[in-house]
XYZ file of C-alpha atoms in Angstrom:
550
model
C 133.848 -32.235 -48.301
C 130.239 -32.292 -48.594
C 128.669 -33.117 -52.175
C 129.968 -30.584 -54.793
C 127.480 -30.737 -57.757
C 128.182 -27.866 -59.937
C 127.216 -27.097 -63.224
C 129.366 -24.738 -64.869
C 129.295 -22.413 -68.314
C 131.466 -19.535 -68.524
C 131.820 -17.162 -71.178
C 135.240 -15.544 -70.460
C 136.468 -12.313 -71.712
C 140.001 -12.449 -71.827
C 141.710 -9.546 -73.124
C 144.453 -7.197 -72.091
C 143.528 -6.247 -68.220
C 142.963 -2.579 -69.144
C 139.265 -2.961 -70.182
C 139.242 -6.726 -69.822
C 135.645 -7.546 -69.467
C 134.658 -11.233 -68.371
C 131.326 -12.642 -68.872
C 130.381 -16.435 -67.554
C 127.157 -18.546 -67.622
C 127.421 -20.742 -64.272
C 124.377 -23.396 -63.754
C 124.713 -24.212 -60.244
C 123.100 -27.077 -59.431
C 120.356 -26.330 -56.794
C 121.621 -23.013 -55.674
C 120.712 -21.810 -52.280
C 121.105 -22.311 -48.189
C 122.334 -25.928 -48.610
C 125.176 -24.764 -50.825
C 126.168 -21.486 -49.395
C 126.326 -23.952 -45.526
C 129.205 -25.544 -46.566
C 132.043 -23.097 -46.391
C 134.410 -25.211 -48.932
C 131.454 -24.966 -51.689
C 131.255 -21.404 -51.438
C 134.685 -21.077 -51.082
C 134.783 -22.976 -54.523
C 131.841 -20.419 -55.832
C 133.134 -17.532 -54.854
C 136.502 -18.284 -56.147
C 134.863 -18.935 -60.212
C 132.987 -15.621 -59.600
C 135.745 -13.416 -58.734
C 137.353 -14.379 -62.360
C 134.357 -12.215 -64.205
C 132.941 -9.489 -64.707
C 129.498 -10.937 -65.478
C 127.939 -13.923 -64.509
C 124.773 -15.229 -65.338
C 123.752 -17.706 -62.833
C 121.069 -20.814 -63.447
C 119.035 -22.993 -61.389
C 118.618 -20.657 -58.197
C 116.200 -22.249 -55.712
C 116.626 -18.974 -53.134
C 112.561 -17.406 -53.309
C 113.851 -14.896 -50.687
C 117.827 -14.318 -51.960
C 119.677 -14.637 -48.545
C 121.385 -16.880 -50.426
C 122.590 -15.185 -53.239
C 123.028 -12.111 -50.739
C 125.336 -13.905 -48.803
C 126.740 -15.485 -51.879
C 127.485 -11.804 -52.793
C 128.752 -10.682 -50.022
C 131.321 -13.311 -50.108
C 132.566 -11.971 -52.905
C 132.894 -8.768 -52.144
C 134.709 -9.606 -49.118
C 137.036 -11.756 -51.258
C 137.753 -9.726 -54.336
C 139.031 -6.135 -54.837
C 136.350 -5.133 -56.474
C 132.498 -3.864 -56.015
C 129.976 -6.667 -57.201
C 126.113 -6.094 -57.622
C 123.504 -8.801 -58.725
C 119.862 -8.615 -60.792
C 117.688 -11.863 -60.089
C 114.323 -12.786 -61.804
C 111.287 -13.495 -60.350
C 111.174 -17.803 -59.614
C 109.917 -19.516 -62.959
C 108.069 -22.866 -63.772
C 105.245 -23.802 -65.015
C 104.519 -25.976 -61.154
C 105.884 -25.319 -57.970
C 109.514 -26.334 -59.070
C 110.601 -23.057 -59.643
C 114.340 -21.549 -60.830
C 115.566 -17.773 -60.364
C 118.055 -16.342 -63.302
C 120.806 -14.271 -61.734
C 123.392 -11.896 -63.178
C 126.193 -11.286 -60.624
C 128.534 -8.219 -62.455
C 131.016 -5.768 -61.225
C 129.342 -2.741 -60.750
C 132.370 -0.458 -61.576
C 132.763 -1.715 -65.323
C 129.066 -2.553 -66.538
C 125.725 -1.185 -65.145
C 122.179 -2.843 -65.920
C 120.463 -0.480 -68.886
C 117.297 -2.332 -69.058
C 115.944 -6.247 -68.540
C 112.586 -7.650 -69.332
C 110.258 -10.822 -69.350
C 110.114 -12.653 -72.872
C 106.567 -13.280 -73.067
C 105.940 -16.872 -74.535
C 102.563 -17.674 -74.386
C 99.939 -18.552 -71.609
C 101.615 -20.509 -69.346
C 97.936 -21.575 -67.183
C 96.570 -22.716 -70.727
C 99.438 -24.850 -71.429
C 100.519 -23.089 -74.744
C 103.652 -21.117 -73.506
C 107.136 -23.129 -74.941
C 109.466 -21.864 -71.962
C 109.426 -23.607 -68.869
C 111.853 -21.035 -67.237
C 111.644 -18.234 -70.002
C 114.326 -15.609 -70.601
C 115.437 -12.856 -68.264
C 116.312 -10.637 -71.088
C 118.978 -8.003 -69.746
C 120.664 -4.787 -71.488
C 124.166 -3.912 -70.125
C 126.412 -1.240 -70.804
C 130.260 -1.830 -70.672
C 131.720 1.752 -71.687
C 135.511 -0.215 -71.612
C 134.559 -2.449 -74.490
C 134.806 -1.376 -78.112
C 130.528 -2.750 -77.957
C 129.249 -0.318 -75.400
C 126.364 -2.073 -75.432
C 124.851 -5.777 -75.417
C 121.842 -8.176 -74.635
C 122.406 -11.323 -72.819
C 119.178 -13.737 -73.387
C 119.840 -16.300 -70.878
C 118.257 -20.252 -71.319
C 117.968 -23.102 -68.734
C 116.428 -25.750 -70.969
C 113.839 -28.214 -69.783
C 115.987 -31.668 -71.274
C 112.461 -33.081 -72.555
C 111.801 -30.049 -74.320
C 114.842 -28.956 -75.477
C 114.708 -28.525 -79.320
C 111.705 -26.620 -78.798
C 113.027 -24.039 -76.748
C 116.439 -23.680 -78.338
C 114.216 -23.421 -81.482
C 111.955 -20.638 -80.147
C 115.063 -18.289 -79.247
C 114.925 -17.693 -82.684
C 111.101 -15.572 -81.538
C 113.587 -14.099 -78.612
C 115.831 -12.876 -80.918
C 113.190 -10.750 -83.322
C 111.614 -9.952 -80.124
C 114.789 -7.866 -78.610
C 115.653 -6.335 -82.096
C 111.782 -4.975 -81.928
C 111.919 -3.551 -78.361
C 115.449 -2.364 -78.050
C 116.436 -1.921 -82.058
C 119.779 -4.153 -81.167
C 121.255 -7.537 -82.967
C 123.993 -7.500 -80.583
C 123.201 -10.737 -78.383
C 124.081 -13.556 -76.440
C 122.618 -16.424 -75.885
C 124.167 -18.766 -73.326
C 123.292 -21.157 -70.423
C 122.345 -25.098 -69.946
C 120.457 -25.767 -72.967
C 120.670 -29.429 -72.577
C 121.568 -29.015 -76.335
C 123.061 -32.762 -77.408
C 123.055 -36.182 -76.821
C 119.470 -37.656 -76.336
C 117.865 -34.192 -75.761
C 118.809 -32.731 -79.107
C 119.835 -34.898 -81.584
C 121.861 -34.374 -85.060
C 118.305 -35.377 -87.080
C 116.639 -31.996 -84.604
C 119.363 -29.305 -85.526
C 118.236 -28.473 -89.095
C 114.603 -27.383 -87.804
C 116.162 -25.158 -85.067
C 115.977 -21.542 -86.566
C 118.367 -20.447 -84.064
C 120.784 -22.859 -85.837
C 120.449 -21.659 -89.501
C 120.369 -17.865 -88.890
C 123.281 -16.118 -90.637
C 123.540 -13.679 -88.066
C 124.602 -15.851 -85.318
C 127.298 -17.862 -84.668
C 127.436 -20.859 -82.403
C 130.848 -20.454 -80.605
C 130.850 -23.655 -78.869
C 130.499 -27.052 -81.332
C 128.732 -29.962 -81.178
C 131.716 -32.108 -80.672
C 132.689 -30.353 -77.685
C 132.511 -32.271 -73.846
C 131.431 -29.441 -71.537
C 130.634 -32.840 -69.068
C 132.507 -33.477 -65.953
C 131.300 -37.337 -66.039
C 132.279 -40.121 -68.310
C 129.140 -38.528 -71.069
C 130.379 -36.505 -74.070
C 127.681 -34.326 -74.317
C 127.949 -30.520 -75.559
C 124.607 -29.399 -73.224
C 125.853 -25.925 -72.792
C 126.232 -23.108 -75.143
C 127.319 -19.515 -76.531
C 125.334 -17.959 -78.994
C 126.639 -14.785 -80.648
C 124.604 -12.523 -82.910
C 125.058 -9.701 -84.420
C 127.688 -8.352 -86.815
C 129.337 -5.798 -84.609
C 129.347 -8.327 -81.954
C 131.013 -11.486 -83.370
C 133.511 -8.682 -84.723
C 134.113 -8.267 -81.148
C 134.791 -11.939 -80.137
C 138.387 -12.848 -80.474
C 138.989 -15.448 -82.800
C 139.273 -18.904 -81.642
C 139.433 -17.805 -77.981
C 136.014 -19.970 -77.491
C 137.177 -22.687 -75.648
C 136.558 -25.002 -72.504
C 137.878 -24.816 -68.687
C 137.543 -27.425 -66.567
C 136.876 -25.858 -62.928
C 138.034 -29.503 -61.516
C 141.259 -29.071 -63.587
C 141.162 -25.026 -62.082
C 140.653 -25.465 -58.921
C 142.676 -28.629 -58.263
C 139.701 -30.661 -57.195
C 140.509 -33.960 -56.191
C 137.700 -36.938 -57.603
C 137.459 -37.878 -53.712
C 136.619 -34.571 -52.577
C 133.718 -34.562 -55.168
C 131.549 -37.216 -54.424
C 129.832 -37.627 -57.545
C 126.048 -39.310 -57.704
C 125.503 -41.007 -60.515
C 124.598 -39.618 -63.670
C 125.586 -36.044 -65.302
C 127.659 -34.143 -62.269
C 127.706 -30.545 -64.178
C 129.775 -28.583 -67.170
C 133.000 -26.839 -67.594
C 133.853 -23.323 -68.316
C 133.570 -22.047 -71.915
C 135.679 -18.837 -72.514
C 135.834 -16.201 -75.162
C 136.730 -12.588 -75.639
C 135.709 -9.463 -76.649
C 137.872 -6.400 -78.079
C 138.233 -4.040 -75.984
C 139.279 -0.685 -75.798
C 143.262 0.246 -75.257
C 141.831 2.712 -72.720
C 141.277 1.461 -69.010
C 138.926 2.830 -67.240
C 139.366 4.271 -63.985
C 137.845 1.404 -61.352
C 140.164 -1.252 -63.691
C 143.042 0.902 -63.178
C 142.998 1.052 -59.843
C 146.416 -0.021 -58.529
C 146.139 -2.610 -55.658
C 149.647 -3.299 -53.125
C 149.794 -5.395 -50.713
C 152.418 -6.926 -48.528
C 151.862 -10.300 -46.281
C 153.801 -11.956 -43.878
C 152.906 -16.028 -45.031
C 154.699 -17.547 -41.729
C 157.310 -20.369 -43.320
C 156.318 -20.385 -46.572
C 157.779 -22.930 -48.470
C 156.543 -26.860 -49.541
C 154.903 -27.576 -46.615
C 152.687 -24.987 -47.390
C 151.994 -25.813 -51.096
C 151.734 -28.979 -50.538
C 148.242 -28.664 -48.476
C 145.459 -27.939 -51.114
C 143.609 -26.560 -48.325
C 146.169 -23.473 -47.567
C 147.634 -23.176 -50.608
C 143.958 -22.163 -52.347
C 143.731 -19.713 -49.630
C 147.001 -18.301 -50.536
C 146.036 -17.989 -54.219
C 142.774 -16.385 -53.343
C 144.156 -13.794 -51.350
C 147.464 -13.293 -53.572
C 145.032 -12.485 -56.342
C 143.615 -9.552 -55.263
C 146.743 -7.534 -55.722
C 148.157 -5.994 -58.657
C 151.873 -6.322 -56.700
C 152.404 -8.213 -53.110
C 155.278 -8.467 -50.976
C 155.492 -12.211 -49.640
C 157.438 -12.691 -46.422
C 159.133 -14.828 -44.967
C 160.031 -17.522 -47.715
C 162.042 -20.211 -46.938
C 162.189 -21.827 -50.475
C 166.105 -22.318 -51.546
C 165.384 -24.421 -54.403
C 162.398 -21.930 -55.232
C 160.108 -25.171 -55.980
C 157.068 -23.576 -54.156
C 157.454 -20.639 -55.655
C 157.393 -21.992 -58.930
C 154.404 -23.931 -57.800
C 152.721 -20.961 -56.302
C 152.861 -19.283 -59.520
C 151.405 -21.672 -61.682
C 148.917 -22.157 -59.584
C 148.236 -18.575 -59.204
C 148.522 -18.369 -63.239
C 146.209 -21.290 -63.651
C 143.294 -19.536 -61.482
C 143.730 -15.999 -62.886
C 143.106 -14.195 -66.425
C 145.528 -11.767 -65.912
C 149.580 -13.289 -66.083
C 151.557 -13.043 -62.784
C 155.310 -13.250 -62.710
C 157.762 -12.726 -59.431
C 161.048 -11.099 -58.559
C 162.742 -12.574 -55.639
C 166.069 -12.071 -53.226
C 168.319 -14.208 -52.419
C 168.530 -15.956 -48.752
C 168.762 -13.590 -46.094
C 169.871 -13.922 -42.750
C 173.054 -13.685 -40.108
C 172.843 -17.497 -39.442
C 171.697 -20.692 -41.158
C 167.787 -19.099 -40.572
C 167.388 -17.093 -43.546
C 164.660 -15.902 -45.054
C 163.831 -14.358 -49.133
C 161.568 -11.184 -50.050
C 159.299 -12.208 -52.959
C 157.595 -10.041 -54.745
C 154.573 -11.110 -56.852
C 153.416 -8.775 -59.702
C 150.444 -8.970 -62.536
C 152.553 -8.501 -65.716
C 149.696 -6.135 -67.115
C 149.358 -3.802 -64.551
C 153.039 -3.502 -63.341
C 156.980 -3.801 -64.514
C 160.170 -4.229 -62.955
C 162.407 -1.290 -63.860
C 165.448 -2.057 -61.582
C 165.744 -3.953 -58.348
C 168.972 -3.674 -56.079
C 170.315 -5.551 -52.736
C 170.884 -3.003 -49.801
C 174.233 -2.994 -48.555
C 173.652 -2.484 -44.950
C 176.984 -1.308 -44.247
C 176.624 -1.068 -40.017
C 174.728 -4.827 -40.158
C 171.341 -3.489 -38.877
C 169.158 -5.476 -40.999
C 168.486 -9.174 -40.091
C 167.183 -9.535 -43.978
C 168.210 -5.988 -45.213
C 165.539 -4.872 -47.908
C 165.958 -6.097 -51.534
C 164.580 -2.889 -53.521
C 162.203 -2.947 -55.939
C 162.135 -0.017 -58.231
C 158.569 -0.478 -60.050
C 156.880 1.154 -63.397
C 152.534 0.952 -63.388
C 151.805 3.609 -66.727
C 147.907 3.485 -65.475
C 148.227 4.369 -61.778
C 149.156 8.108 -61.037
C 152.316 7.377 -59.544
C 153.479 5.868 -63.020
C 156.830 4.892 -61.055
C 157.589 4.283 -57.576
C 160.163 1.932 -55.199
C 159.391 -0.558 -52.889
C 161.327 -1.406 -50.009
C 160.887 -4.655 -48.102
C 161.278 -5.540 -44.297
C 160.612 -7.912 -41.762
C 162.163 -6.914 -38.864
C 163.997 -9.522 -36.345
C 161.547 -8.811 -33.564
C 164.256 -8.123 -30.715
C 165.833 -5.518 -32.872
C 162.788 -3.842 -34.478
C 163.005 -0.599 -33.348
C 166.938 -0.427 -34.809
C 165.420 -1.544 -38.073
C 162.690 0.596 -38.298
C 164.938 3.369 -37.718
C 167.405 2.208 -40.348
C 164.577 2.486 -42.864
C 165.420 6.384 -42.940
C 169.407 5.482 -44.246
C 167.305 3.063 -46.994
C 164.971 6.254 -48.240
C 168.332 7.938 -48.325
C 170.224 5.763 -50.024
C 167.643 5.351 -52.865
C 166.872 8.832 -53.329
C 170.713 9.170 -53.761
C 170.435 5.790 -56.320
C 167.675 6.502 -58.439
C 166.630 9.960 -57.795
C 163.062 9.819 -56.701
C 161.580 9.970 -52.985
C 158.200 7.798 -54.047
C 159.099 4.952 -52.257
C 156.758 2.815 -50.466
C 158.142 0.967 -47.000
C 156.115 -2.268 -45.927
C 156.013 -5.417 -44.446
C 156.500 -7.120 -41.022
C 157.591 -4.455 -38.770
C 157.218 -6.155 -35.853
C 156.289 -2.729 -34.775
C 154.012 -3.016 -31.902
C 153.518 -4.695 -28.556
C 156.944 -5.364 -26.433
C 158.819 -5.121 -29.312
C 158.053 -1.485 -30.226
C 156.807 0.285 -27.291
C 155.363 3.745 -27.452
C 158.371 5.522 -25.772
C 160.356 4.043 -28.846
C 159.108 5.841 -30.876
C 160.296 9.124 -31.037
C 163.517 7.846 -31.322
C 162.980 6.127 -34.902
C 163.360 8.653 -37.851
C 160.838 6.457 -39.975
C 158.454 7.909 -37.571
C 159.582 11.430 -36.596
C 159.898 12.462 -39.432
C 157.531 14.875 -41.826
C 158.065 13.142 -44.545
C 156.723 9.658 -44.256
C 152.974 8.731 -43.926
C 152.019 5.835 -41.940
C 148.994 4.555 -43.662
C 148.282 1.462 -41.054
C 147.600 3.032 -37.344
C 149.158 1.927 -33.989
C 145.880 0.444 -32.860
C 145.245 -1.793 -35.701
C 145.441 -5.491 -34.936
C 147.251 -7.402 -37.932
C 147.650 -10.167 -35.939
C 145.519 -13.711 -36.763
C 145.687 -15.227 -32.924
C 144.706 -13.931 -30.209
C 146.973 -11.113 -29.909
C 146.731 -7.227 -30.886
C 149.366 -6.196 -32.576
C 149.966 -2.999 -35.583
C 152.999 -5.740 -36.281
C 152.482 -5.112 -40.057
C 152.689 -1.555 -41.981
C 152.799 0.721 -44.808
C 154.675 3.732 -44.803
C 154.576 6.351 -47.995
C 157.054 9.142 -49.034
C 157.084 11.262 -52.180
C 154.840 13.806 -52.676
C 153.051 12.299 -55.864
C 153.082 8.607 -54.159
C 151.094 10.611 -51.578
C 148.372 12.163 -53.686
C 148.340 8.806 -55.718
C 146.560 6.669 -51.939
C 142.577 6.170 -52.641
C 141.722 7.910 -49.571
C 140.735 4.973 -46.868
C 141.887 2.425 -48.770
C 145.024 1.257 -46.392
C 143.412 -1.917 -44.492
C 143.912 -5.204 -43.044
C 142.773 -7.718 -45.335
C 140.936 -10.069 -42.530
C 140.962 -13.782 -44.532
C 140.030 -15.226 -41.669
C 136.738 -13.520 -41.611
C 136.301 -13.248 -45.521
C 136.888 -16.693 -46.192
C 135.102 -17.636 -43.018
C 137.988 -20.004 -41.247
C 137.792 -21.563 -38.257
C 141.101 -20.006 -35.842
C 143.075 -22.965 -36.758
C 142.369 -22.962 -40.474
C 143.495 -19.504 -40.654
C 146.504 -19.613 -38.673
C 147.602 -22.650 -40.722
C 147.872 -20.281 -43.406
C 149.378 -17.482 -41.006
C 149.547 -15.807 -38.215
C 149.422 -12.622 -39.977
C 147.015 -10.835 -42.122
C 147.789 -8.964 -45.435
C 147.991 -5.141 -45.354
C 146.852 -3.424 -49.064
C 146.395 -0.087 -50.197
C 145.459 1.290 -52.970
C 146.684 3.412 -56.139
C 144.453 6.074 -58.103
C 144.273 5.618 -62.023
């Protein structure tokens, strides 16, 4: 992997998922076309973004933003949700110039107001800034603060007392123009070691004012090389909003330690490499709000999953990165008996993700010594397992008959609804399709509701389903079921075209419950940008996904 130089401060906010907002400070070295040209940087990039809700962004070099654009756009192909950014205008005092960007989820904050800090003449030599504030107003209507200031600070390292010092001006500045205390301060403000030293901090005003609170200390390492040097901070002012900040959840992520990066894939130069993430939390609302709530299913077909699988870095982060974009996924064909890349898949997925992920799974499944499990992978938050049962399959239709999921998600519309697995034995899919009707019966006769969702690995296309088979399979004839993914959609990675993979829907409140268009193929090929053979060595099938209302 090309050089990775990343520098890296993130202010998390981890709270329950319902109004869970997530704010990070992320000094990427150098920013622009050099990193976004090597696919496993962005990859890396995209993957810290998708965790928050805002991120403030240092050291941009991108004068035109394609960069950042297709930075963005990354993102938005990768995560579930709508992301927006703000940049500055390029600031220095010479023609080395730096960009501050906020990157934030457009459906949970919006942009109130932003301006310049004005520090002096900057021709005449008497400004203190070299890359002064971006000063930006946002309104989060899920928090219990509906409203904050984020006062970002990329530090010059030879003047950095001075300008941690002079946030102290910042700070009457924003409580003149916008009558708010409510603050942060964070970034790179090369604050410790020989940049600031313990004989500097008493004449820093920033330091002594009794309405802030430094969240991060001085003894803390936010260095990934062998220095100890606390260089990046969070600043929070304001009495409602340290209220707000969870107590003790300040603390520091290691992105190397996150993202499993190994010390060879690095390639460190010399000297100070970059920071880890800080996190803390706000209070937030019990309420969600509706974008938050959202409900997101998805079922995918991972072709022999099981150690092999885990076991490359390379596949298994794609896994994780697509896993995490659902609320509750069906994984296919598993063939994990001792369930030891399951277990793995799950920390991993636990280890990358704010919101807790648990699993229910079958047992083996199969006529022969070839069997395969169901898994079912769920965000604890969002979703609950109210029952699950084993179909009995009484006439032996099923190759791997359906282990049923009955599921409870209080902030969707549905509220409760079943899932019923299958992937099909391709020579008998249109018998197994069609067998899917005596399922639907056999759990409205169980549990009393019709909202049951069918999906999976059909196999229901191409020579194994054939148009003429089709009126012959009661899944399909009948009123009552709504195919969500159409018979000319290709959910096939190679170089096939096959509907193979579906979603069927039943239940008249499951059915007003879809987001209209939301049923898709989830192409990770394309999203994550893969060559053919990088994608099919995570599988040869795509994820389907559709989504619930709130």
């Amino acid at each position: 992997m090309a050089k990775l130089v990343l520098e890296l401060l993130a202010a998390a906010l981890l709270l329950h998922v319902a109004a869970t907002l997530r704010i990070s400070a992320f000094n990427i070295r150098t920013f622009g076309d050099s990193k976004m040209s090597n696919q496993t940087i962005a990859n890396f990039i995209v993957s810290i973004l998708a965790e928050y809700d805002i991120t403030l962004v240092q050291e941009v070099r991108d004068a035109d933003l394609s960069s950042m654009k297709k930075l963005v756009s990354q993102l938005n192909s990768a995560s579930s949700y709508p992301y927006s950014f703000l940049s500055s205008i390029p600031l220095g005092r010479n023609s080395y110039k730096e960009q501050y960007v906020f990157i934030y989820r457009s459906d949970v904050v919006s942009v109130l107001e932003s301006y310049y800090y004005d520090d002096g003449c900057e021709p005449c030599g008497t400004d203190i800034f070299s890359r002064e504030p971006f000063i930006v107003k946002f309104s989060s209507p899920t928090t219990q603060l509906d409203e904050f200031v984020i006062v970002p600070l990329h530090a010059e390292p030879s003047s950095a007392p001075a300008e941690i010092n002079a946030l102290a001006d910042v700070y009457t500045d924003v409580i003149n123009k916008w009558e708010t205390n409510n603050i942060f301060f964070m970034g790179d403000f090369n604050a410790d070691c020989s940049y600031v030293t313990a004989e500097q901090w008493p004449s820093i005003r920033l330091r002594s004012l009794s309405s802030c609170e430094w969240l991060i200390p001085d003894s803390a390492d936010t260095t990934v090389t062998s220095t100890d040097c606390a260089y990046d901070r969070i600043v929070a002012c304001g009495s409602a909003l340290r209220q707000a900040v969870v107590y003790g959840s300040a603390a520091v992520n290691n992105f190397q330690e996150t993202l499993r990066i190994q010390n060879k894939d690095l390639r460190i130069p010399p000297g100070r490499m970059g920071t880890v993430v800080l996190a803390l939390s706000l209070l937030s609302t019990a309420l969600l709000c509706p974008a938050t709530a959202t409900l997101r299913i998805g079922a995918f077909n991972i072709q022999a999953f099981g150690d092999s699988k885990m076991s490359d870095e390379s596949v298994a982060g794609v896994i994780i990165n697509i896993l995490r974009r659902y609320d509750i996924v069906l994984v296919q064909e598993v063939r994990d008996s001792d369930l030891s890349a399951v277990t793995e898949l799950l920390e991993q997925l636990n280890s990358v993700s704010s919101s807790p992920y648990d699993y229910e799974i079958s047992g083996p499944l199969g006529r022969d010594n070839y069997k395969e499990m169901y898994l079912f992978v769920y965000r604890t938050d969002a979703v609950s397992v109210v029952d699950t049962y084993q179909y009995e399959d009484p006439q032996d239709i099923f190759s791997r008959e359906p282990f049923v999921l009955r599921v409870s998600a209080p902030h969707s519309k549905a509220e409760e609804f079943v899932m019923v697995p299958l992937h099909s034995a391709p020579h008998d899919a249109v018998a197994e399709i069609d067998a899917l009707y005596d399922v639907y019966l056999a759990v409205v006769n169980k549990w009393g509701t019709d909202n049951i969702v069918f999906l999976g690995d059909f196999n229901a296309d191409c020579s194994y389903v054939k148009q003429s088979d089709w009126a012959s399979i009661r899944l399909r004839s009948s009123d009552v079921f709504k195919w969500l993914i159409p018979d000319s959609t290709d959910t096939t990675v190679g170089k096939s075209d096959c509907a193979y993979d579906r979603i069927v829907v039943c239940g008249a409140k499951l059915k007003r419950s879809i987001v209209p268009n939301s049923a898709a193929v989830y192409n990770f090929q394309r999203a994550f940008q893969l060559e053919q053979e990088e994608a099919l060595a995570v599988s040869d099938h795509y994820p389907v996904e559709v989504k619930l209302m709130a």
